[in-house]
Amino acid sequence: MNAIGFQSILLLLGLAVVLVALFRYLGLPQILAYLCAGILVGPSGLGWIPSTEEWRYFAEFGLVFLMFTIGLEFSLPKLVAMRAIVFGLGGAQVLISCLAFGAVAWWFGVPGEGAIVIGGILALSSTAIVMKLLIEQLEQSSRHGRHAFGILLFQDLVVVPFLILIPTLGTGTGPESVAGTLVWVLGKSALVLGAIFVIGRWLVRPLFHRVAATRLREFFMLTVLLLTLAAAWVTEVAGLSLALGAFLAGMMLAETEYRHQVEADILPFRDILLGLFFVTVGMMLDLGVVRTQWLHILAAVAALVIFKTALIAVLGRVFGMEAGPALRTGLVLAQGGEFGFALLLQARRYEVLDEPAAQIVLAAIVLSMLLAPLIVWHNGRIARRLVPGYTRVRAANLETIRAEAARRRAHVIVCGYGRSGQNLAWMLEQENVPSLALDLDPVRVRDARDAGKPVVYGDATRRDVLEAAGLAHAAALAVSFNDAQVALRILEITRAARPEMPVIVRTMDDADLDRLLKAGATEVVPESLEGSLMMGSHVLLLLGVPVSRIVRHVRDVREDRYRMMRGFFHGEAMFGEEATAAWRERLHSVTLPPGAHAIDKSLAELDLDRLGVTVSTVRRNGRPAPPSAETRFAAGDVLVLHGSAEALEEAEALLLEG
């Protein structure tokens, strides 16, 4: 702490808080805020913080947790399902980019080892920036969004062999033996991966069963940290890298049922250390080099953006994409990425790259990432200008949708044709109710249409698509997928055109129920609560409760908007998927002691709604009763509150103290 300086940490944290708030207000990714903070306070900026090895040590820890998270999200079924995009399109993009950028670096005099690393660094794009912006624009499920995700998935995976390769190249291997080095690296990687897989299969799962059985959250978190850092240390001792061990530790835990709990526990450490990692990267940028080499840097940025856009657009066409979506995929992946920083940090550590080359590459990645939001925001507009037939293709698709909708009247528009959408369409078919489904999976649409199902390719978040699907004369609309943001966009369009039309929205739980209802949903079907209703109905039926009473209970709960069932009591230590919702809305009980502020006051007077809290039940003299606005509270009453953790804390203070 003394080596870095307490004042330096305060300055850095203060500036980071201000910049993150500013960038969030502007709708920009917070990664860029951390990079700018590092550039400003670094030795070549305002000089508030000198460059020290201690900061780079923090950056190493940030890299460790970044790779651990990637390992934790590793999914073999996901890779298999997207293998054509991931290994075909993604593999071709990375290979050609590596060769092209590496050849240019070698032509400019960079040694062979450094040229290989530069090729790998510049082949990568920013997963964090791209996915955040695509999700905000509701483009993650579009054709270019899915292809971009597949390519990013391969890029994340290819970081691992580079993390193994860089320390080996740093031993002084000459260009003439690069092939032998690669063979040796691949062999070593296979041995390490095999050993980790065996250990993870036979040791980690039983270990975490015992740790979870203690129900001590701190013990669970300490075990996760120990496993992560121990795996990182082992791989570094083996001559590989800290980040590789962290990635393998994440892979091991991804195979257990405690994956979601690990994600929830590790999130605070990861975000803080990743912030420090990007700050350190910003501090590494030498503005003096930028001033003297600005022409080379601008040329590098232009070459990076143009070449990656063109390459991915061409490869997309080769892999069967239309010109417009292929170009849009290239545009959203045209920047450098955070894993490029990770490889650059390793390359500098093992002296694979000299300082001038590293600075030019670093500056090019930072500038391309600063440009990324602008390019991603306008990727559709750019594609329409550069691809003359793109609008014609979209117009032809709209004509196809209109032709299908013209054959139907008083039909149901089904947004999404996954499992829930298909089941809904089947039920409508049984009752001879016409329907038309919109889906963004071209393979699913093709197979369904070949089977004679009423499905068309279309993005339900676009006004022209919904209008083409017959929004003006449809009887109802159903959102069959679980995506609240997309559902809100569909509701906005639908309510503007047809305020009176019934709209049914599916959601996973009650977290977004009120928001969807306020946005205009006629009915919201939360799967978890409906599942609870069905389970309760079957249990009561088996216990001999009359069917009429069961039906009445179910009807009352639904008519009351599930209020009695919403939220749940969170224990002190939770494991599994429930922990990921630990900060969502919950239930909390408050007992009113004599002298409490709420005594003799009505629910309307207390106005808990303004805090975002509702009273689910009032328990008086051991008997529960649903509250009304006129309910007046007495000493000893137990109020069951529903709301977020922060809102519940405020509500409890109001009830007890005023």
mmCIF file with all atom_site columns, C-alpha atoms in Angstrom, residues 42 161 179 188 263 285 364 443 457 499-500 593 595 619 632:
data_model
loop_
_atom_site.group_PDB
_atom_site.id
_atom_site.type_symbol
_atom_site.label_atom_id
_atom_site.label_alt_id
_atom_site.label_comp_id
_atom_site.label_asym_id
_atom_site.label_entity_id
_atom_site.label_seq_id
_atom_site.pdbx_PDB_ins_code
_atom_site.Cartn_x
_atom_site.Cartn_y
_atom_site.Cartn_z
_atom_site.occupancy
_atom_site.B_iso_or_equiv
_atom_site.pdbx_formal_charge
_atom_site.auth_seq_id
_atom_site.auth_comp_id
_atom_site.auth_asym_id
_atom_site.auth_atom_id
_atom_site.pdbx_PDB_model_num
ATOM 1  C CA . GLY A 1 42  ? -0.821  7.886   -15.898 1.00 0.00 ? 42  GLY A CA 1
ATOM 2  C CA . PRO A 1 161 ? -3.264  -21.141 -26.857 1.00 0.00 ? 161 PRO A CA 1
ATOM 3  C CA . ALA A 1 179 ? 6.904   -24.624 -35.992 1.00 0.00 ? 179 ALA A CA 1
ATOM 4  C CA . LYS A 1 188 ? 2.136   -29.216 -23.286 1.00 0.00 ? 188 LYS A CA 1
ATOM 5  C CA . GLU A 1 263 ? -20.667 -16.308 -10.654 1.00 0.00 ? 263 GLU A CA 1
ATOM 6  C CA . LEU A 1 285 ? -0.200  4.149   -23.039 1.00 0.00 ? 285 LEU A CA 1
ATOM 7  C CA . ALA A 1 364 ? -4.466  1.357   -32.130 1.00 0.00 ? 364 ALA A CA 1
ATOM 8  C CA . VAL A 1 443 ? -32.863 -22.749 -39.834 1.00 0.00 ? 443 VAL A CA 1
ATOM 9  C CA . TYR A 1 457 ? -38.467 -14.797 -40.730 1.00 0.00 ? 457 TYR A CA 1
ATOM 10 C CA . PRO A 1 499 ? -54.123 0.231   -27.776 1.00 0.00 ? 499 PRO A CA 1
ATOM 11 C CA . GLU A 1 500 ? -57.053 -2.161  -27.341 1.00 0.00 ? 500 GLU A CA 1
ATOM 12 C CA . PRO A 1 593 ? -43.641 -3.463  18.358  1.00 0.00 ? 593 PRO A CA 1
ATOM 13 C CA . GLY A 1 595 ? -44.723 2.464   19.810  1.00 0.00 ? 595 GLY A CA 1
ATOM 14 C CA . ARG A 1 619 ? -50.700 -11.468 10.110  1.00 0.00 ? 619 ARG A CA 1
ATOM 15 C CA . ARG A 1 632 ? -55.074 0.095   10.138  1.00 0.00 ? 632 ARG A CA 1
#
